[in-house]
Coordinates of C-alpha atoms and ligand atoms in Angstrom, one line a residue:
M1 CA -30.0 21.2 5.2
K2 CA -26.8 20.3 5.7
S3 CA -28.1 16.5 6.7
I4 CA -30.1 16.5 3.5
F5 CA -26.8 17.7 1.6
F6 CA -25.2 14.8 3.7
L7 CA -27.1 12.3 2.8
L8 CA -27.5 13.3 -1.0
V9 CA -23.4 12.8 -1.1
L10 CA -23.4 9.7 0.7
F11 CA -26.3 8.8 -1.7
G12 CA -23.8 10.0 -4.6
S13 CA -21.0 8.1 -3.3
F14 CA -22.9 4.8 -3.3
C15 CA -24.0 5.5 -6.7
S16 CA -20.6 6.4 -8.3
G17 CA -20.0 2.8 -6.9
F18 CA -17.4 2.9 -3.6
A19 CA -16.9 -0.6 -3.3
Q20 CA -15.3 -2.5 0.1
T21 CA -11.6 -4.1 0.1
T22 CA -10.8 -7.5 1.3
I23 CA -7.6 -6.2 2.6
I24 CA -6.7 -7.8 6.1
P25 CA -6.1 -6.2 8.5
E26 CA -8.4 -3.6 7.4
P27 CA -7.2 -0.3 6.2
A28 CA -7.7 2.9 8.6
S29 CA -9.4 4.4 5.6
S30 CA -10.0 3.4 2.0
Q31 CA -12.0 4.4 -0.6
M32 CA -12.6 2.0 -3.8
E33 CA -14.0 2.6 -7.1
E34 CA -16.0 -0.1 -8.5
G35 CA -15.5 -1.3 -11.8
K36 CA -12.7 0.5 -12.7
A37 CA -9.4 -1.5 -12.4
L38 CA -5.5 -1.4 -13.1
K39 CA -4.5 -4.0 -15.5
I40 CA -1.1 -5.3 -15.6
N41 CA 0.6 -8.1 -17.3
Q42 CA 4.0 -6.9 -16.9
I43 CA 5.4 -4.8 -13.9
R44 CA 7.2 -1.5 -14.6
F45 CA 8.4 0.1 -11.7
F46 CA 10.1 3.2 -10.9
C47 CA 11.6 3.6 -7.3
Q48 CA 14.4 5.0 -5.6
P49 CA 18.1 2.8 -5.7
G50 CA 17.6 0.3 -2.8
Q51 CA 14.1 -0.2 -3.1
E52 CA 14.4 -2.5 -5.7
V53 CA 14.5 -5.3 -3.1
L54 CA 10.9 -4.3 -2.0
V55 CA 9.7 -5.0 -5.9
R56 CA 11.4 -7.9 -6.1
N57 CA 10.1 -9.6 -2.9
F58 CA 6.8 -8.2 -4.4
S59 CA 6.7 -10.1 -7.6
Q60 CA 8.1 -13.0 -6.4
R61 CA 5.1 -13.2 -3.8
L62 CA 2.5 -12.4 -6.9
A63 CA 4.7 -15.5 -8.7
G64 CA 4.1 -17.4 -5.2
F65 CA 0.3 -17.0 -5.5
G66 CA 0.2 -18.1 -9.3
I67 CA 0.2 -14.7 -10.9
K68 CA 1.6 -15.1 -14.0
L69 CA 3.4 -11.8 -15.2
K70 CA 6.3 -11.2 -17.7
D71 CA 9.5 -10.3 -16.3
T72 CA 9.2 -7.3 -14.1
K73 CA 11.4 -4.3 -15.4
Q74 CA 12.6 -0.7 -14.3
A75 CA 10.8 2.3 -16.1
N76 CA 11.0 5.7 -15.8
L77 CA 8.1 7.9 -13.9
K78 CA 5.9 8.2 -17.3
T79 CA 5.7 4.6 -18.3
A80 CA 5.9 2.9 -14.9
N81 CA 2.7 1.3 -13.8
L82 CA 4.2 0.4 -10.1
V83 CA 5.8 3.8 -8.5
L84 CA 7.2 3.5 -5.1
E85 CA 7.8 6.9 -3.6
K86 CA 9.7 8.2 -0.3
V87 CA 7.4 11.2 1.0
S88 CA 8.0 12.7 4.1
Q89 CA 4.0 14.1 3.9
V90 CA 3.1 10.5 4.8
S91 CA 4.1 10.7 8.4
G92 CA 4.2 7.3 10.4
K93 CA 7.0 4.9 10.9
E94 CA 4.6 2.0 9.2
A95 CA 2.1 4.4 7.6
Y96 CA 1.4 4.3 3.9
R97 CA -0.9 6.0 0.9
L98 CA -1.8 3.9 -2.0
V99 CA -3.3 5.7 -5.1
I100 CA -4.7 3.1 -7.7
T101 CA -5.6 4.5 -11.4
P102 CA -6.1 2.6 -14.7
E103 CA -2.7 3.8 -15.5
A104 CA -0.4 3.0 -12.1
A105 CA -0.7 2.2 -8.5
T106 CA 1.8 4.6 -6.4
V107 CA 2.7 3.9 -3.1
Q108 CA 4.0 6.6 -0.9
A109 CA 5.5 6.6 2.3
S110 CA 8.2 7.7 4.3
T111 CA 9.8 4.4 5.2
D112 CA 10.6 1.4 3.2
A113 CA 8.3 -0.2 6.0
G114 CA 5.6 1.6 5.0
L115 CA 6.3 1.2 1.3
F116 CA 6.5 -2.6 2.2
Y117 CA 3.1 -2.5 3.8
G118 CA 1.5 -0.3 0.8
L119 CA 2.9 -3.2 -1.8
Q120 CA 1.4 -6.0 0.8
S121 CA -2.1 -4.1 0.2
V122 CA -1.5 -4.2 -3.7
L123 CA -0.6 -7.9 -3.4
Q124 CA -4.1 -8.6 -1.4
L125 CA -5.9 -6.4 -4.1
A126 CA -4.4 -8.3 -6.8
V127 CA -5.1 -12.0 -4.9
A128 CA -8.9 -11.1 -4.6
A129 CA -9.2 -10.7 -8.5
P130 CA -6.9 -13.0 -10.3
L131 CA -6.9 -12.6 -13.7
A132 CA -5.9 -15.9 -15.9
S133 CA -2.8 -13.8 -17.0
G134 CA -1.5 -10.6 -15.2
M135 CA -3.2 -9.3 -12.7
Q136 CA -6.0 -6.4 -12.0
I137 CA -6.4 -4.2 -9.1
S138 CA -9.6 -1.8 -8.3
C139 CA -8.8 1.8 -8.2
G140 CA -9.1 3.8 -5.4
T141 CA -7.2 5.3 -2.4
I142 CA -6.0 3.6 0.9
Q143 CA -4.4 5.8 3.8
D144 CA -3.5 3.6 6.1
Q145 CA -1.0 2.8 9.2
P146 CA -1.0 0.6 12.3
H147 CA -2.4 1.4 15.7
F148 CA 0.0 -1.1 17.6
G149 CA 3.8 -0.9 16.9
W150 CA 4.2 -4.4 18.1
R151 CA 2.1 -7.2 16.1
G152 CA 3.7 -10.2 17.4
L153 CA 3.7 -14.3 16.8
M154 CA 5.4 -16.7 19.1
L155 CA 6.6 -20.0 18.0
D156 CA 7.8 -22.6 20.4
E157 CA 10.1 -24.9 18.6
S158 CA 11.7 -26.3 21.5
R159 CA 8.6 -29.0 22.2
H160 CA 8.5 -29.6 18.4
F161 CA 10.9 -28.2 15.8
F162 CA 9.4 -27.4 12.4
G163 CA 12.5 -26.2 10.6
K164 CA 13.7 -23.6 8.4
E165 CA 11.3 -24.1 5.6
K166 CA 8.2 -23.9 7.9
V167 CA 9.4 -20.7 9.7
K168 CA 9.7 -19.1 6.5
Q169 CA 6.4 -19.9 5.3
L170 CA 5.4 -18.7 8.4
L171 CA 7.1 -15.4 8.2
D172 CA 5.6 -15.0 4.5
W173 CA 2.1 -15.2 6.0
M174 CA 2.8 -12.5 8.9
A175 CA 4.2 -10.1 6.5
F176 CA 0.9 -10.8 4.2
Y177 CA -0.9 -9.9 7.4
K178 CA 1.4 -6.9 8.1
L179 CA 2.8 -8.7 11.6
N180 CA 6.1 -7.6 12.2
R181 CA 7.8 -9.4 15.6
F182 CA 8.4 -13.0 15.5
H183 CA 9.5 -14.2 18.8
W184 CA 11.3 -17.4 18.7
H185 CA 10.9 -19.7 21.7
L186 CA 14.0 -21.8 21.2
T187 CA 14.9 -23.2 24.6
D188 CA 12.7 -25.1 27.0
E189 CA 12.5 -28.7 28.4
P190 CA 12.3 -31.0 25.7
G191 CA 14.7 -29.3 23.4
W192 CA 17.6 -26.6 23.0
R193 CA 17.4 -25.5 19.3
I194 CA 19.9 -22.6 18.7
E195 CA 23.7 -23.5 17.6
I196 CA 26.1 -22.1 20.8
L197 CA 29.6 -22.1 19.3
K198 CA 31.3 -22.3 23.0
Y199 CA 28.9 -24.8 24.5
P200 CA 28.3 -27.5 21.5
K201 CA 26.5 -30.0 23.9
L202 CA 23.6 -27.9 24.1
T203 CA 22.7 -28.5 20.9
S204 CA 24.7 -32.3 20.3
V205 CA 23.0 -33.2 23.6
G206 CA 20.2 -30.7 24.4
G207 CA 19.1 -30.9 20.9
I208 CA 18.0 -34.6 21.2
G209 CA 14.4 -34.9 21.8
N210 CA 11.0 -33.3 21.7
Y211 CA 7.7 -33.1 23.6
I212 CA 6.4 -36.8 22.8
D213 CA 10.0 -38.4 22.1
P214 CA 12.7 -37.6 24.1
K215 CA 14.8 -40.0 21.9
A216 CA 14.2 -38.1 18.6
P217 CA 17.4 -37.2 17.1
A218 CA 18.8 -33.8 17.6
T219 CA 17.4 -30.9 15.9
F220 CA 18.4 -26.9 15.8
Y221 CA 19.3 -24.2 13.8
T222 CA 23.1 -23.9 12.9
Q223 CA 24.1 -19.6 13.6
A224 CA 24.2 -19.8 9.8
E225 CA 20.7 -20.7 9.6
V226 CA 19.7 -18.5 11.9
K227 CA 21.3 -15.4 10.2
E228 CA 19.5 -16.6 7.2
I229 CA 16.0 -16.7 8.7
V230 CA 16.8 -13.3 10.6
Q231 CA 17.9 -11.4 7.1
Y232 CA 14.7 -13.4 5.5
A233 CA 12.4 -11.6 8.1
A234 CA 14.3 -8.3 8.1
E235 CA 13.4 -8.2 4.4
R236 CA 9.7 -8.7 5.0
C237 CA 10.0 -5.8 8.1
I238 CA 9.7 -8.7 10.7
E239 CA 12.1 -8.4 13.6
I240 CA 13.0 -11.8 15.4
I241 CA 13.1 -11.7 19.2
P242 CA 14.9 -15.0 20.7
E243 CA 14.0 -16.3 23.6
I244 CA 16.4 -18.0 26.0
D245 CA 14.5 -19.1 29.1
M246 CA 15.8 -19.1 32.5
P247 CA 16.1 -19.5 35.6
G248 CA 13.3 -22.4 34.7
H249 CA 12.5 -24.1 31.9
A250 CA 16.0 -25.0 31.8
A251 CA 16.0 -28.7 31.6
A252 CA 17.7 -29.0 27.9
A253 CA 20.5 -27.1 28.9
N254 CA 20.9 -28.8 32.0
R255 CA 20.7 -32.4 30.0
A256 CA 23.9 -30.8 28.0
Y257 CA 25.5 -29.0 31.2
P258 CA 24.9 -30.9 34.2
E259 CA 27.4 -28.5 36.3
F260 CA 24.8 -25.6 36.1
S261 CA 21.9 -27.5 36.9
G262 CA 20.2 -26.3 40.0
G263 CA 17.3 -29.0 40.4
G264 CA 14.0 -29.7 39.7
S265 CA 10.6 -31.5 41.1
E266 CA 9.3 -34.6 40.5
R267 CA 6.9 -33.6 37.6
Y268 CA 9.7 -31.1 36.2
P269 CA 13.3 -32.9 36.9
E270 CA 16.3 -30.6 36.4
F271 CA 13.9 -27.9 35.5
T272 CA 16.1 -24.9 36.9
F273 CA 19.9 -23.2 36.5
N274 CA 21.6 -23.2 39.5
P275 CA 21.2 -19.4 40.8
G276 CA 24.0 -20.0 43.6
K277 CA 26.7 -20.4 41.4
E278 CA 28.9 -17.6 39.5
E279 CA 30.0 -20.1 36.8
T280 CA 26.0 -20.2 36.1
Y281 CA 26.4 -16.7 35.2
R282 CA 29.4 -16.7 33.2
F283 CA 27.9 -19.8 31.1
L284 CA 24.3 -17.7 30.8
T285 CA 26.4 -14.5 29.7
D286 CA 28.5 -16.2 27.3
I287 CA 25.2 -17.8 25.5
L288 CA 23.7 -14.3 25.4
T289 CA 26.7 -12.5 24.0
E290 CA 26.3 -15.2 21.0
V291 CA 22.2 -14.5 21.0
A292 CA 23.0 -10.8 21.1
Q293 CA 25.2 -11.0 17.8
L294 CA 22.8 -13.0 16.0
F295 CA 19.9 -11.0 16.6
P296 CA 19.8 -7.4 15.6
S297 CA 16.5 -6.8 17.6
K298 CA 17.5 -4.7 20.8
Y299 CA 15.4 -7.2 22.7
I300 CA 16.5 -10.5 24.3
H301 CA 13.8 -12.5 25.8
L302 CA 14.8 -14.2 29.5
G303 CA 11.9 -16.0 29.8
G304 CA 11.5 -15.9 33.4
D305 CA 8.4 -18.0 33.6
E306 CA 6.8 -20.5 36.2
V307 CA 10.3 -21.0 38.3
H308 CA 8.1 -22.5 41.1
F309 CA 7.6 -25.6 39.0
G310 CA 10.9 -26.8 39.8
N311 CA 12.9 -24.9 41.9
Q312 CA 12.6 -26.7 45.5
Q313 CA 16.1 -28.4 45.5
W314 CA 17.3 -24.8 45.9
N315 CA 16.2 -25.5 49.5
T316 CA 19.1 -27.9 49.8
N317 CA 21.7 -26.9 47.6
A318 CA 24.7 -25.5 49.3
D319 CA 25.3 -23.0 46.8
V320 CA 21.9 -21.3 46.9
Q321 CA 21.8 -21.7 50.9
A322 CA 25.3 -19.9 50.7
L323 CA 23.9 -17.3 48.4
M324 CA 21.0 -16.6 50.2
K325 CA 22.9 -15.9 53.5
K326 CA 25.9 -13.4 51.6
Q327 CA 22.7 -11.7 50.1
N328 CA 20.1 -11.7 52.5
L329 CA 17.6 -13.4 50.7
K330 CA 14.7 -14.3 52.6
D331 CA 12.9 -17.2 50.4
L332 CA 13.2 -18.8 47.0
Q333 CA 11.3 -16.0 45.3
A334 CA 13.9 -13.5 46.2
V335 CA 16.5 -15.7 44.8
E336 CA 14.5 -16.1 41.6
F337 CA 14.3 -12.3 41.3
Y338 CA 18.0 -11.8 42.6
F339 CA 18.8 -14.2 39.7
I340 CA 16.7 -12.4 37.2
N341 CA 18.1 -8.8 38.3
R342 CA 21.4 -9.8 37.3
M343 CA 20.8 -11.3 34.2
S344 CA 19.0 -8.4 33.3
K345 CA 21.8 -6.6 33.9
E346 CA 23.9 -8.8 31.6
V347 CA 21.3 -8.2 28.9
A348 CA 22.0 -4.2 29.3
A349 CA 25.4 -4.5 29.3
L350 CA 25.1 -6.2 25.8
N351 CA 23.5 -3.1 24.5
K352 CA 20.0 -4.9 24.7
T353 CA 16.7 -4.7 26.6
M354 CA 15.4 -7.7 28.5
I355 CA 12.1 -8.9 28.1
G356 CA 10.2 -11.1 30.8
W357 CA 6.8 -12.9 31.1
D358 CA 4.6 -11.1 33.8
E359 CA 6.1 -13.0 36.6
I360 CA 9.0 -10.5 36.4
V361 CA 7.0 -7.4 37.4
T362 CA 7.4 -8.0 41.4
A363 CA 11.2 -8.5 40.4
G364 CA 11.9 -4.7 40.8
I365 CA 13.9 -4.4 37.7
P366 CA 14.0 -0.6 36.8
A367 CA 11.2 0.1 34.2
S368 CA 13.5 1.6 31.8
Q369 CA 15.3 -1.8 31.7
C370 CA 12.4 -4.1 30.7
V371 CA 9.3 -5.2 28.7
T372 CA 7.0 -7.7 30.2
M373 CA 4.9 -9.9 28.1
W374 CA 1.2 -10.4 30.1
W375 CA 0.2 -14.0 29.5
R376 CA -1.8 -14.7 32.7
H377 CA -5.4 -13.6 31.6
D378 CA -6.4 -14.9 35.2
K379 CA -4.2 -12.4 36.6
T380 CA -5.4 -9.0 35.7
E381 CA -3.8 -7.6 38.8
Q382 CA -0.4 -8.7 37.5
L383 CA -1.2 -6.4 34.3
N384 CA -2.2 -3.6 36.5
L385 CA 0.8 -4.1 38.7
A386 CA 3.2 -4.1 35.4
L387 CA 2.1 -1.0 34.0
K388 CA 1.5 0.9 37.1
Q389 CA 5.0 0.4 37.6
G390 CA 5.5 1.9 34.2
Y391 CA 6.3 -1.4 32.4
H392 CA 6.1 -1.3 28.7
T393 CA 3.8 -4.1 28.0
V394 CA 2.8 -6.5 25.5
L395 CA -0.5 -8.1 26.0
C396 CA -0.6 -12.0 25.0
P397 CA -3.1 -13.4 27.4
R398 CA -3.8 -16.9 27.2
I399 CA -7.8 -16.3 26.1
P400 CA -7.9 -15.6 23.6
L401 CA -4.6 -15.2 22.5
Y402 CA -2.9 -18.5 22.9
F403 CA -3.3 -20.6 19.5
D404 CA -2.6 -24.1 21.5
F405 CA -6.2 -23.6 22.9
V406 CA -8.8 -25.1 20.4
Q407 CA -10.7 -22.5 18.3
S408 CA -14.3 -24.0 18.1
A409 CA -16.5 -26.0 20.9
S410 CA -16.2 -28.9 18.5
H411 CA -12.7 -29.5 18.5
K412 CA -11.0 -31.7 20.9
S413 CA -7.8 -31.7 20.7
G414 CA -5.8 -28.7 22.1
R415 CA -6.1 -26.6 25.2
Y416 CA -9.6 -25.4 27.2
W417 CA -9.6 -23.0 30.2
K418 CA -12.2 -24.4 32.1
K419 CA -14.8 -24.2 29.0
D420 CA -12.9 -21.4 27.6
F421 CA -10.9 -21.1 24.5
A422 CA -9.5 -18.8 21.7
S423 CA -12.3 -18.5 18.8
L424 CA -12.0 -16.1 16.1
E425 CA -14.6 -14.4 17.6
K426 CA -12.7 -13.8 20.8
I427 CA -9.5 -12.8 18.8
L428 CA -11.5 -9.7 17.3
G429 CA -13.4 -8.7 20.0
F430 CA -10.0 -8.5 22.4
R431 CA -9.7 -5.1 21.9
S432 CA -13.1 -3.9 23.4
F433 CA -12.7 -6.3 26.3
Y434 CA -9.3 -4.5 27.2
N435 CA -10.2 -0.8 25.8
E436 CA -10.3 0.4 29.4
T437 CA -6.7 -0.8 29.7
L438 CA -5.7 0.4 26.6
S439 CA -7.0 3.8 26.9
S440 CA -5.7 4.4 30.6
Y441 CA -2.2 3.6 29.6
P442 CA -1.7 4.0 25.7
E443 CA 1.8 4.8 26.0
L444 CA 2.7 1.6 27.8
I445 CA 0.7 -0.8 25.8
D446 CA 3.3 -1.9 22.8
G447 CA 1.1 -4.0 21.4
I448 CA -0.2 -7.4 21.1
Q449 CA 1.2 -11.0 20.2
A450 CA -0.5 -14.6 19.9
N451 CA 1.8 -17.6 21.3
I452 CA 1.9 -20.9 19.8
W453 CA 3.0 -23.2 22.2
T454 CA 3.6 -26.8 20.7
E455 CA 3.0 -29.1 23.3
T456 CA 0.1 -30.6 21.3
I457 CA 1.0 -29.6 17.8
H458 CA 3.5 -32.3 16.5
S459 CA 3.2 -31.7 12.7
A460 CA 3.6 -28.9 10.2
E461 CA -0.4 -29.8 9.4
R462 CA -1.4 -29.1 12.8
L463 CA 0.5 -26.2 13.0
D464 CA -1.4 -24.4 10.0
Y465 CA -4.5 -25.8 11.6
M466 CA -4.1 -23.8 15.0
T467 CA -2.6 -21.1 13.3
Y468 CA -4.9 -20.2 10.1
P469 CA -6.9 -18.2 10.2
R470 CA -6.2 -17.0 13.6
M471 CA -3.1 -15.0 12.4
A472 CA -5.4 -13.0 10.1
A473 CA -7.6 -12.1 13.1
L474 CA -4.6 -11.4 15.3
A475 CA -3.2 -8.9 12.3
D476 CA -7.0 -7.5 12.4
V477 CA -6.6 -6.3 15.8
A478 CA -3.4 -5.4 16.1
W479 CA -3.5 -3.2 13.1
S480 CA -6.5 -1.7 13.0
R481 CA -8.1 1.0 15.4
N482 CA -11.4 -0.4 15.3
P483 CA -12.2 -1.9 18.5
A484 CA -13.8 -5.0 17.6
P485 CA -13.8 -5.8 13.7
E486 CA -17.1 -7.1 12.8
Y487 CA -17.0 -11.1 12.6
K488 CA -19.0 -11.5 9.6
D489 CA -17.3 -8.6 7.7
F490 CA -13.8 -10.8 8.9
I491 CA -15.1 -13.6 7.4
R492 CA -16.0 -11.5 4.0
R493 CA -12.3 -10.3 3.8
M494 CA -10.9 -13.8 4.4
Q495 CA -12.7 -15.2 1.4
P496 CA -9.3 -14.6 -0.8
S497 CA -7.2 -16.0 1.9
F498 CA -9.5 -19.1 2.3
R499 CA -9.0 -19.8 -1.7
L500 CA -4.8 -19.2 -1.2
Y501 CA -4.8 -21.4 1.8
Q502 CA -6.3 -24.4 -0.3
E503 CA -3.9 -23.4 -3.4
K504 CA -1.0 -23.5 -1.0
N505 CA -2.0 -26.8 0.5
I506 CA -2.4 -24.8 4.1
S507 CA -4.5 -27.1 6.7
Y508 CA -6.4 -24.3 8.0
F509 CA -9.6 -23.9 10.1
N510 CA -12.7 -22.8 8.0
P511 CA -15.2 -21.7 11.0
E512 CA -18.1 -21.4 8.0
N513 CA -17.6 -24.6 6.6
P514 CA -15.9 -27.0 9.5
E515 CA -16.9 -30.0 7.5
S516 CA -14.8 -29.0 4.8
T517 CA -11.5 -28.6 6.8
P518 CA -11.8 -31.5 9.4
E519 CA -9.9 -31.3 12.6
I520 CA -6.0 -32.1 12.3
V521 CA -5.7 -33.8 15.9
G522 CA -2.6 -33.7 18.1
V523 CA -1.1 -36.5 19.4
K524 CA -0.6 -37.4 23.5
K525 CA 2.7 -38.3 25.1
Ligands
ACM1 C1 3.9 -19.3 29.6 O1 3.0 -19.8 29.1 N1 4.5 -20.1 30.4 C2 4.4 -17.8 29.4

């Protein structure tokens, strides 16, 4: 009897027209009503003081997507058609409830982030069904909150520099898909991209060159630009985490200040800092002191990856040899771990927490003082070791979360791992792939992140091509509790995004119609 009743209710709800949304990432729960919509040609908003910036950002985004509205104005609760309400009942740092009736859209949340994400859902509903003038959004109720607190994207601007406007555009799309961490890889071998006032040659000398042209004029962000971008991101609920890579991947800094170089190898010249010199620690701590002041995030990423690529000269460097004797360090890895431990303490002294790539999990840093990023997908033992030792961990394995890998077997340009690559299907299936790990250590997995390394990404167009639509798939798996969003449904929900990409001249890849979006290839060194 009960099941017949249930079937009748289910049948009834189909008849009364519950519709699916096209929102990405997929909301935790949504009940939309077919055929009923809120139509607006002027936003009349009601909110608490201080939340106007959220409405301003929202109406600018609508205008940016070509939705023409009369000037947005403040109204009282009775006449408003967009209401933002802070309510403690909607618990969860980023949770929101959205109720849309033919009279008004009401976003409820206990935080500004929740209100912001509710507005992003309104924005996505609005762009899914644009009107010639004004907007219409389907009526219904959405209750939503993310699974992971860390939903990140990393951009490498050392190998290629894209500049302020491109970064802001990336942040806009991240916000649209409710991603909330931008990891900024600002230093490496080809170029140093952040102004440090105490050491101006880092940018005037170290900023010269990129991956394909070592003589390209210096490009970098001034401290004023960094502050502007950090503020821009914060208004979109995105925290920026800077990475200053050490002790390897240091060639750009070493060109500027060779006195702190620890040498390199034939393939990776001047690759490391010199861990045997006290002056090196002062130099790097001075740099981190300026970085700490520029970025409000509690994290600073110190890299720590691939040191063995170019630390062979430590074997013959008198300072390093003296350090090994004094500290009783038996080999080069012990030197590397001594260095990273010391620098993690300098980060802690700046009231920040260090993040490092997964090489650092054997360095003996206390788990309370560091977060790790698991990137070597072929070394699951490194992930297990991190978790066993209690490290908070962000998952960003090369397959499927390095976006410099190709996304289709038909693509020629970009990386492959043997024959493997980072397709949309693989990204969407990522959660079910790692479900066992996730369920064993739910409190230690902070979230997931995709990384865009730019050896093969030399232009804004190619950056787009490698980013979209994979950024949306990343958001779906990072936000939704659904272990593996279905590919077909993802493509259905992507339709408004595909249209927006076209309107905004984003050079995306359309896996359903690849001929319409031919591969934008990279250039080789
Ligand atoms: C890395 O890809 N070297 C973290």
